[in-house]
Short mmCIF file of C-alpha atoms in Angstrom, two decimals:
data_model
loop_
_atom_site.label_atom_id
_atom_site.label_comp_id
_atom_site.label_asym_id
_atom_site.label_seq_id
_atom_site.Cartn_x
_atom_site.Cartn_y
_atom_site.Cartn_z
CA UNK V 1 -72.81 -78.82 24.71
CA UNK V 2 -70.45 -81.29 26.38
CA UNK V 3 -73.26 -82.46 28.63
CA UNK V 4 -75.47 -83.13 25.59
CA UNK V 5 -72.81 -84.64 23.36
CA UNK V 6 -70.29 -86.29 25.70
CA UNK V 7 -72.34 -86.82 28.87
CA UNK V 8 -69.94 -84.61 30.86
CA UNK V 9 -71.60 -83.16 33.97
CA UNK V 10 -68.92 -80.42 34.22
CA UNK V 11 -66.30 -78.84 32.04
CA UNK V 12 -63.23 -81.12 31.80
CA UNK V 13 -59.74 -79.83 32.51
CA UNK V 14 -58.19 -77.92 29.61
CA UNK V 15 -54.48 -77.68 28.80
CA UNK V 16 -52.56 -76.23 25.87
CA UNK V 17 -50.28 -77.96 23.39
CA UNK V 18 -46.72 -76.78 22.74
CA UNK V 19 -47.97 -74.31 20.14
CA UNK V 20 -50.70 -72.93 22.44
CA UNK V 21 -53.74 -74.77 21.08
CA UNK V 22 -56.26 -75.61 23.87
CA UNK V 23 -57.21 -79.28 24.33
CA UNK V 24 -59.10 -81.37 26.87
CA UNK V 25 -56.70 -83.41 29.03
CA UNK V 26 -58.95 -86.45 29.58
CA UNK V 27 -59.00 -89.40 27.22
CA UNK V 28 -62.08 -90.10 25.15
CA UNK V 29 -63.03 -86.43 24.97
CA UNK V 30 -63.59 -84.57 21.70
CA UNK V 31 -61.33 -82.03 20.07
CA UNK V 32 -62.84 -78.56 20.26
CA UNK V 33 -62.49 -75.03 19.04
CA UNK V 34 -64.27 -71.83 20.06
CA UNK V 35 -64.85 -68.59 18.19
CA UNK V 36 -66.86 -65.44 18.82
CA UNK V 37 -67.88 -62.32 16.95
CA UNK V 38 -70.05 -59.63 18.45
CA UNK V 39 -72.82 -61.35 20.40
CA UNK V 40 -72.23 -64.73 18.73
CA UNK V 41 -70.28 -67.58 20.26
CA UNK V 42 -69.72 -70.82 18.38
CA UNK V 43 -68.20 -74.07 19.61
CA UNK V 44 -67.21 -77.04 17.47
CA UNK V 45 -66.65 -80.53 18.85
CA UNK V 46 -65.23 -83.49 16.98
CA UNK V 47 -64.31 -87.06 17.80
CA UNK V 48 -61.44 -88.34 15.70
CA UNK V 49 -60.59 -85.06 13.93
CA UNK V 50 -58.65 -81.97 14.86
CA UNK V 51 -60.51 -78.85 13.88
CA UNK V 52 -60.40 -75.07 13.77
CA UNK V 53 -63.44 -72.81 13.83
CA UNK V 54 -64.07 -69.19 12.96
CA UNK V 55 -67.29 -67.20 13.10
CA UNK V 56 -67.77 -63.62 11.94
CA UNK V 57 -70.72 -61.29 12.13
CA UNK V 58 -71.39 -60.32 8.50
CA UNK V 59 -71.11 -56.58 8.48
CA UNK V 60 -69.96 -53.86 6.15
CA UNK V 61 -66.41 -52.78 6.87
CA UNK V 62 -64.45 -49.80 5.70
CA UNK V 63 -61.76 -50.76 3.22
CA UNK V 64 -63.00 -54.37 3.00
CA UNK V 65 -61.63 -54.79 -0.52
CA UNK V 66 -58.28 -53.27 0.51
CA UNK V 67 -58.06 -55.88 3.28
CA UNK V 68 -58.93 -58.60 0.76
CA UNK V 69 -56.23 -57.36 -1.62
CA UNK V 70 -53.67 -57.43 1.19
CA UNK V 71 -54.71 -60.75 2.80
CA UNK V 72 -55.89 -62.91 -0.11
CA UNK V 73 -54.06 -64.29 -3.12
CA UNK V 74 -54.28 -62.42 -6.43
CA UNK V 75 -56.66 -65.10 -7.77
CA UNK V 76 -58.96 -64.90 -4.73
CA UNK V 77 -59.01 -61.11 -4.88
CA UNK V 78 -59.84 -61.16 -8.60
CA UNK V 79 -62.61 -63.70 -7.98
CA UNK V 80 -64.01 -61.51 -5.21
CA UNK V 81 -63.90 -58.39 -7.40
CA UNK V 82 -65.77 -60.29 -10.14
CA UNK V 83 -68.68 -61.05 -7.77
CA UNK V 84 -71.75 -58.81 -7.88
CA UNK V 85 -71.20 -55.90 -5.49
CA UNK V 86 -74.23 -57.03 -3.46
CA UNK V 87 -72.44 -60.36 -2.72
CA UNK V 88 -68.88 -59.15 -2.13
CA UNK V 89 -69.26 -58.69 1.64
CA UNK V 90 -70.72 -62.20 2.08
CA UNK V 91 -68.03 -63.75 -0.12
CA UNK V 92 -65.28 -61.84 1.69
CA UNK V 93 -66.40 -63.25 5.06
CA UNK V 94 -66.67 -66.75 3.57
CA UNK V 95 -63.02 -66.60 2.49
CA UNK V 96 -61.92 -64.89 5.70
CA UNK V 97 -63.53 -67.45 8.02
CA UNK V 98 -62.09 -70.30 5.96
CA UNK V 99 -58.63 -68.79 6.37
CA UNK V 100 -59.04 -68.09 10.09
CA UNK V 101 -60.36 -71.60 10.81
CA UNK V 102 -57.35 -73.05 8.96
CA UNK V 103 -54.99 -70.96 11.09
CA UNK V 104 -56.77 -72.08 14.26
CA UNK V 105 -56.63 -75.75 13.20
CA UNK V 106 -52.83 -75.60 13.07
CA UNK V 107 -52.43 -73.02 15.89
CA UNK V 108 -50.84 -70.52 13.52
CA UNK V 109 -50.95 -66.73 13.62
CA UNK V 110 -52.50 -64.23 11.22
CA UNK V 111 -49.04 -63.41 9.84
CA UNK V 112 -49.18 -66.85 8.18
CA UNK V 113 -52.42 -66.08 6.34
CA UNK V 114 -50.58 -65.67 3.01
CA UNK V 115 -49.54 -69.35 3.26
CA UNK V 116 -53.18 -70.33 2.68
CA UNK V 117 -54.58 -70.61 -0.83
CA UNK V 118 -58.26 -70.96 -1.70
CA UNK V 119 -59.85 -71.56 -5.07
CA UNK V 120 -63.50 -70.62 -4.49
CA UNK V 121 -64.61 -71.81 -7.93
CA UNK V 122 -63.10 -75.30 -7.70
CA UNK V 123 -63.66 -75.53 -3.93
CA UNK V 124 -60.10 -76.35 -2.97
CA UNK V 125 -58.06 -75.16 -0.03
CA UNK V 126 -54.37 -75.61 0.79
CA UNK V 127 -51.87 -74.35 3.34
CA UNK V 128 -48.09 -74.67 3.43
CA UNK V 129 -48.25 -75.77 7.07
CA UNK V 130 -51.12 -78.32 6.77
CA UNK V 131 -50.66 -81.21 4.30
CA UNK V 132 -54.26 -82.52 4.51
CA UNK V 133 -56.98 -79.95 4.76
CA UNK V 134 -60.75 -79.98 4.56
CA UNK V 135 -62.96 -76.94 5.01
CA UNK V 136 -66.65 -76.29 5.50
CA UNK V 137 -68.15 -72.84 5.23
CA UNK V 138 -71.66 -71.52 5.61
CA UNK V 139 -73.81 -68.50 6.27
CA UNK V 140 -76.60 -68.49 8.83
CA UNK V 141 -78.68 -65.36 9.36
CA UNK V 142 -76.07 -62.61 9.74
CA UNK V 143 -73.06 -64.77 10.58
CA UNK V 144 -70.50 -66.53 8.41
CA UNK V 145 -68.65 -69.51 9.82
CA UNK V 146 -66.09 -72.05 8.72
CA UNK V 147 -64.57 -75.21 10.11
CA UNK V 148 -61.19 -76.52 8.97
CA UNK V 149 -60.16 -80.08 9.73
CA UNK V 150 -57.35 -82.52 9.02
CA UNK V 151 -59.98 -85.13 8.03
CA UNK V 152 -63.24 -85.12 6.14
CA UNK V 153 -66.11 -84.04 8.40
CA UNK V 154 -69.29 -85.83 7.41
CA UNK V 155 -71.83 -85.50 10.20
CA UNK V 156 -72.70 -81.99 11.29
CA UNK V 157 -75.27 -81.12 13.92
CA UNK V 158 -76.11 -77.55 14.78
CA UNK V 159 -77.25 -76.88 18.35
CA UNK V 160 -78.47 -73.50 19.42
CA UNK V 161 -78.91 -71.78 22.78
CA UNK V 162 -82.14 -69.85 23.07
CA UNK V 163 -82.21 -66.89 25.45
CA UNK V 164 -81.65 -67.63 29.11
CA UNK V 165 -82.50 -71.34 28.89
CA UNK V 166 -79.68 -73.69 29.92
CA UNK V 167 -80.81 -76.19 27.28
CA UNK V 168 -79.71 -76.49 23.68
CA UNK V 169 -82.06 -77.23 20.82
CA UNK V 170 -81.16 -78.78 17.51
CA UNK V 171 -81.34 -76.30 14.63
CA UNK V 172 -81.55 -76.71 10.88
CA UNK V 173 -78.10 -76.96 9.28
CA UNK V 174 -77.80 -74.29 6.57
CA UNK V 175 -76.26 -74.85 3.15
CA UNK V 176 -72.62 -75.87 3.59
CA UNK V 177 -69.87 -75.50 1.02
CA UNK V 178 -67.07 -78.08 1.21
CA UNK V 179 -63.44 -77.42 0.31
CA UNK V 180 -60.56 -79.90 0.23
CA UNK V 181 -56.88 -80.11 -0.57
CA UNK V 182 -56.40 -80.46 -4.36
#
């Protein structure tokens, strides 16, 4: 991906910030974030924005609604419960990846998840620890993913690895839902 997007023949040196967030050390290189779930690995690169990324394999999970009740705000949980049962798992992972990507943006831990508030109907997102916040969330095949950023992300390209080939191919960008700080 760096070869295609930044003309880097090899992986640049990576360091961590004071709060443990990985960054490239060289100037002129993009910010990045990596996430994986099951057999899926996703990487996000951005010039000019900090970002966080989360990807989750959409799968049924025991006690999914109990986890939502514990992790989400009362309003989010009520919204989720009001969704058709056939859509609750998808909607849960949409909210979860948006939260996780926000935590990764700011290098925060899951114990700070309750400091994030999402209004899925009005498409807003806020966090006590991040004054400006923009989120993108989508579903592609059987994965849900979200990107959180401190700036509006306008140009998204989706590149996909196919099998054993070392080359990436551009893929169709699925429907993306945008969230922003109210």
